[in-house]
XYZ file of N, CA and C in Angstrom:
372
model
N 0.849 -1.171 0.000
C 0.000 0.000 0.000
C 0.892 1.230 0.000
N 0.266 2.576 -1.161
C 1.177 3.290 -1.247
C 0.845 4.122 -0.173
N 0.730 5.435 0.503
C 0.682 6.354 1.391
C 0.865 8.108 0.347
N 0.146 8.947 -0.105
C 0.366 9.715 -0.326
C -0.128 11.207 0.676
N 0.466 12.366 0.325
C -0.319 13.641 0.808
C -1.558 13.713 0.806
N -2.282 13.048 -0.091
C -3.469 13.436 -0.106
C -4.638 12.704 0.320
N -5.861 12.705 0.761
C -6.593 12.387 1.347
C -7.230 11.049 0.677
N -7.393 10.027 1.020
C -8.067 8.661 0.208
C -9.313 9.076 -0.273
N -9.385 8.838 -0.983
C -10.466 8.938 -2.001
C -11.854 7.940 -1.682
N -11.236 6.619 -1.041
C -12.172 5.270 -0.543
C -11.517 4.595 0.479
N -12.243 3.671 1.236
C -12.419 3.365 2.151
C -10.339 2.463 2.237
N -10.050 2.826 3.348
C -8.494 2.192 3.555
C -8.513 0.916 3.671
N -7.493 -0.244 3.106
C -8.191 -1.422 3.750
C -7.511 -1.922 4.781
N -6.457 -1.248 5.291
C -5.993 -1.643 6.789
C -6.356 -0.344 7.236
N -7.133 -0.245 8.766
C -6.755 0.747 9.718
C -6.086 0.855 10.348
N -5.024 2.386 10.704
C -4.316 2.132 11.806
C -4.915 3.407 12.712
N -5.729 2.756 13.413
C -5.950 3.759 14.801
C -5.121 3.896 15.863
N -4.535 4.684 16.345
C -3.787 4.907 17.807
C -4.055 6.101 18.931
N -3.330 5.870 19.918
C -3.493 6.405 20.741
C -2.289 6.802 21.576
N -1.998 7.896 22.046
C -0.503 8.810 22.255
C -0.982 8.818 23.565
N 0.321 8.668 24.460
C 0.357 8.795 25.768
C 1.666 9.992 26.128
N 1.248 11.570 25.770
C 2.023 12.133 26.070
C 3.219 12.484 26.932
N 3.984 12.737 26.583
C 5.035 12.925 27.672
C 4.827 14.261 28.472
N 5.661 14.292 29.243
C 5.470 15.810 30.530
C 5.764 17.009 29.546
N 7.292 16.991 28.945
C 7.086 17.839 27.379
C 6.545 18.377 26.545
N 5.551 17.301 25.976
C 4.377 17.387 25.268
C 3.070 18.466 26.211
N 3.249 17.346 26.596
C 1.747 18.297 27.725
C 2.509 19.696 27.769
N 2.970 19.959 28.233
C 3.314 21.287 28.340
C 3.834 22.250 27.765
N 3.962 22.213 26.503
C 4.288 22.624 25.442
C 2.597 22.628 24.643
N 1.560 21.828 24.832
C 0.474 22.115 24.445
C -0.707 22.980 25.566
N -0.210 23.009 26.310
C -0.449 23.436 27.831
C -0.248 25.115 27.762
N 1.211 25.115 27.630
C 1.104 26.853 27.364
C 0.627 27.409 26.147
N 0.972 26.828 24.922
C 0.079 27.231 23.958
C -1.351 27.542 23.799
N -2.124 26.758 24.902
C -3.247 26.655 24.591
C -3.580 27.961 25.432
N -3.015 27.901 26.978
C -3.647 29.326 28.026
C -2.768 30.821 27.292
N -1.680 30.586 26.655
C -1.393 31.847 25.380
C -2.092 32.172 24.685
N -2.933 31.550 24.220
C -4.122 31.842 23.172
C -5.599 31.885 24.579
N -5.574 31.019 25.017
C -7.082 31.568 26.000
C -6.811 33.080 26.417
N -5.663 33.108 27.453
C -5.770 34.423 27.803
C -5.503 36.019 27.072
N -5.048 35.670 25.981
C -4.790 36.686 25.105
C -6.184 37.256 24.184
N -7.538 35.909 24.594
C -8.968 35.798 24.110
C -9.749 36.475 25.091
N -9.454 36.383 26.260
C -10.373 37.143 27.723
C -10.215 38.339 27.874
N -11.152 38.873 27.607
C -11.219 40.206 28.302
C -10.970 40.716 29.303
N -10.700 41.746 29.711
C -10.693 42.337 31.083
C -12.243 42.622 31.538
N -11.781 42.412 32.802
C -13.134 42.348 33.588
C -13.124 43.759 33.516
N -14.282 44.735 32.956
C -14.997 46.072 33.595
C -14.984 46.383 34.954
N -14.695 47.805 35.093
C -14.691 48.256 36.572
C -15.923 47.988 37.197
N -16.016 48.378 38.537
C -17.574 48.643 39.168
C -17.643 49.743 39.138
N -18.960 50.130 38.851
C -19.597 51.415 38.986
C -20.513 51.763 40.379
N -19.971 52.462 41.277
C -20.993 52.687 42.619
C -21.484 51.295 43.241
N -20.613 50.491 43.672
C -21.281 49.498 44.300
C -22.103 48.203 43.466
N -22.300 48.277 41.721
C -22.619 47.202 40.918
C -21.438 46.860 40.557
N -21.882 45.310 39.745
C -20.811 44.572 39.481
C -21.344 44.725 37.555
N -20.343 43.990 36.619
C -20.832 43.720 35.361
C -19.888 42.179 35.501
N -20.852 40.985 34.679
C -19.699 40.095 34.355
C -19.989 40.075 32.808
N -18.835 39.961 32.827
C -18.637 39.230 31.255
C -18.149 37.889 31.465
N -18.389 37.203 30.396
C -18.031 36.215 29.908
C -17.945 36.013 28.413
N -16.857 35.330 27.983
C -16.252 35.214 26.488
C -16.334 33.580 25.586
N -17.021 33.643 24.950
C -16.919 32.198 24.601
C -16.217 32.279 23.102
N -15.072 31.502 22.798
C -14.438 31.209 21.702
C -13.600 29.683 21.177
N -13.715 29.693 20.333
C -13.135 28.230 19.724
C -11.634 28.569 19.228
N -10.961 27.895 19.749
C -9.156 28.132 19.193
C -9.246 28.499 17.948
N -9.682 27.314 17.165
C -9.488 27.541 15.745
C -10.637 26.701 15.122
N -11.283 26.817 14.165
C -12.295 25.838 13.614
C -11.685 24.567 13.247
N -10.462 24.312 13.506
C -10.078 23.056 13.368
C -10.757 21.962 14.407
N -10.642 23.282 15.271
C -11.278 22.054 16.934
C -12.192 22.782 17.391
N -13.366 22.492 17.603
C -14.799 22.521 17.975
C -15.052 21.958 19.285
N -14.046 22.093 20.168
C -14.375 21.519 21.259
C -14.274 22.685 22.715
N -15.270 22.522 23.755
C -15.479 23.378 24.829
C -13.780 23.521 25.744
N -14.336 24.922 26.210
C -13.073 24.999 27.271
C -12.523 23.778 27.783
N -13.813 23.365 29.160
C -13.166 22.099 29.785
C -12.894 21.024 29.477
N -13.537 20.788 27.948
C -13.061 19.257 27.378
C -11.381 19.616 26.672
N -10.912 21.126 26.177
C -9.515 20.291 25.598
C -8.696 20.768 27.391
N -9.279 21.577 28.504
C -8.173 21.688 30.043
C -8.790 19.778 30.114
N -9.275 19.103 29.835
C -9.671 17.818 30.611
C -8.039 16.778 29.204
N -8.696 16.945 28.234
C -7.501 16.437 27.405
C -6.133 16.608 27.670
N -5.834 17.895 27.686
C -4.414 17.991 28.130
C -4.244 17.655 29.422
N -4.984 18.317 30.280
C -4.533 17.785 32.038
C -4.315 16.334 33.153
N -5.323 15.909 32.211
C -5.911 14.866 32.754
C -5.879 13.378 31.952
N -6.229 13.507 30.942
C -5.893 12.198 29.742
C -4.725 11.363 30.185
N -4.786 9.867 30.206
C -3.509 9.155 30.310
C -3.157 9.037 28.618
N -3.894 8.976 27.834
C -3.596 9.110 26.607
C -4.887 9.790 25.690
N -4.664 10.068 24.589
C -5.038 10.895 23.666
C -5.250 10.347 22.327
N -6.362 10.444 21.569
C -6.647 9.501 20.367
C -5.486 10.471 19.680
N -4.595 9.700 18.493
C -3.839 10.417 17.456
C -4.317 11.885 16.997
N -5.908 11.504 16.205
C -6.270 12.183 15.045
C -6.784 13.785 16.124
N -7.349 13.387 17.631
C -7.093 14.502 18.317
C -5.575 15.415 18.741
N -4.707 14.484 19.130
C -3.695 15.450 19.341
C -3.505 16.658 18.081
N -3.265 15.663 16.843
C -3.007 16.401 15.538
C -3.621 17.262 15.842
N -5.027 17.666 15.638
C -5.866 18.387 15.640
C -5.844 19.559 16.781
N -5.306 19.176 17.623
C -4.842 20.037 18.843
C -3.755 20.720 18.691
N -2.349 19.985 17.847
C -1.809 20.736 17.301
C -1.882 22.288 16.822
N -2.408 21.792 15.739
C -2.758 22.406 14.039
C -3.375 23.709 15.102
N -4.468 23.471 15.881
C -5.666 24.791 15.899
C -4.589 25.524 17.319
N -3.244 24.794 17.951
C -2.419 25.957 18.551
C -1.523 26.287 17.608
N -0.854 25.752 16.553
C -0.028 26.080 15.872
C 1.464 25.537 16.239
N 1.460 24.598 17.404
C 2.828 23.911 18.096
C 2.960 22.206 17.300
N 3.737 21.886 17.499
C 4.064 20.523 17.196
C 4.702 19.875 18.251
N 3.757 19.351 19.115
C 4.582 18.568 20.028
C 4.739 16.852 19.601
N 3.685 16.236 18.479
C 4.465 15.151 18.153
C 4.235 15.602 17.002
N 5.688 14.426 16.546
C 6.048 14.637 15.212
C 5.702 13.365 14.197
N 5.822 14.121 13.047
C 5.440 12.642 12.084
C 6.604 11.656 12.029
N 7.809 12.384 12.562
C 9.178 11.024 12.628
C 8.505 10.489 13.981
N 8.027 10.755 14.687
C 7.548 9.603 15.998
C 6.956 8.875 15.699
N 5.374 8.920 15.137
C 4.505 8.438 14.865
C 4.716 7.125 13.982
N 5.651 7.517 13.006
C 6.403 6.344 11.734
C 6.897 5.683 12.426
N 8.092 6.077 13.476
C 8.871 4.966 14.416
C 8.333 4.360 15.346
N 7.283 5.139 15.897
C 5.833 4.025 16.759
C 5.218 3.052 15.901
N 4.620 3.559 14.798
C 4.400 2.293 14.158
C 4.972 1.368 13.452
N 6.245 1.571 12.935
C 7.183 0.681 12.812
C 7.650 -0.142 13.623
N 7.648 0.349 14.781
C 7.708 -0.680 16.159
C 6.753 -1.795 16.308
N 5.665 -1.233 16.207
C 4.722 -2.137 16.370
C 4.199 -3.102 15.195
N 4.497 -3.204 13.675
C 4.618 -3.617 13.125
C 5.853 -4.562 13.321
N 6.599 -4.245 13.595
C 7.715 -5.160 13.937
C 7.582 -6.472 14.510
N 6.803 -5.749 15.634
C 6.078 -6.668 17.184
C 5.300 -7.261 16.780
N 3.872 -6.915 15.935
C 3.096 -7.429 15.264
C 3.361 -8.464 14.298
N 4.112 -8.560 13.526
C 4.823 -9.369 12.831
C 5.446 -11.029 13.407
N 6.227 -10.345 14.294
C 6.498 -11.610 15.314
C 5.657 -12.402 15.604
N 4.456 -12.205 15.677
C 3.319 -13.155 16.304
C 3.680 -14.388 15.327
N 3.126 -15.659 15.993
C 3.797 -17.056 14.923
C 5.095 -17.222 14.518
N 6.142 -16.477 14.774
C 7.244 -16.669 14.276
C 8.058 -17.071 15.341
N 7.529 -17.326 16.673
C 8.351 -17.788 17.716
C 9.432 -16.537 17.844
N 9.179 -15.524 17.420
C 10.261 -14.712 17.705
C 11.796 -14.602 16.879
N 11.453 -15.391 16.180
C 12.855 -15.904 15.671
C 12.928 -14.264 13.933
């Protein structure tokens, strides 16, 4: 199977789904990117006037790449023991950082193809 830039046209006939278990690095390198862009999105809170208050509140999406609420990508980055692939990417792209790379991803799955392979072969 060949692999090009461009998007398949029909259905793949192997899938490879995965799942990234970031490093402390990673996280945090997507971590500040992300509250660099939140807080540079928030407004300042308005003064009080005579004893009233005003709140604001700001609702915005990073980038239309990712459509997802405040606390679901602070729950992804903070909290996740791992992370579907096609989300990190996507988490990427809409901060503009690269914390994994496509040389990882090739050498993860080359690994595991490797491993995979072995099955029935006694290892040999």
């Amino acid at each position: 199977m060949n692999f090009t830039k461009e998007k398949p046209k029909g259905k793949l006939d192997i899938l490879c789904s995965a799942r990234v278990r970031l490093r402390d690095d990673q996280r945090k390198l997507l971590k500040d990117a992300y509250n660099t862009i939140r807080n540079t999105n928030t407004p300042e809170p308005l003064a009080a006037i005579g004893g009233s208050t005003v709140k604001t509140s700001t609702a915005y999406q990073i980038n239309s790449h990712l459509a997802l609420s405040d606390i679901t990508i602070r729950d992804l980055i903070n909290t996740r023991e791992s992370i579907q692939i096609v989300t990190v990417l996507s988490l990427q792209a809409a901060l503009g950082v690269e914390a994994l790379t496509k040389e990882e991803v090739m050498k993860a799955f080359q690994g595991y193809c490797d491993y995979i392979f072995l099955i029935g072969n006694d290892g040999q």
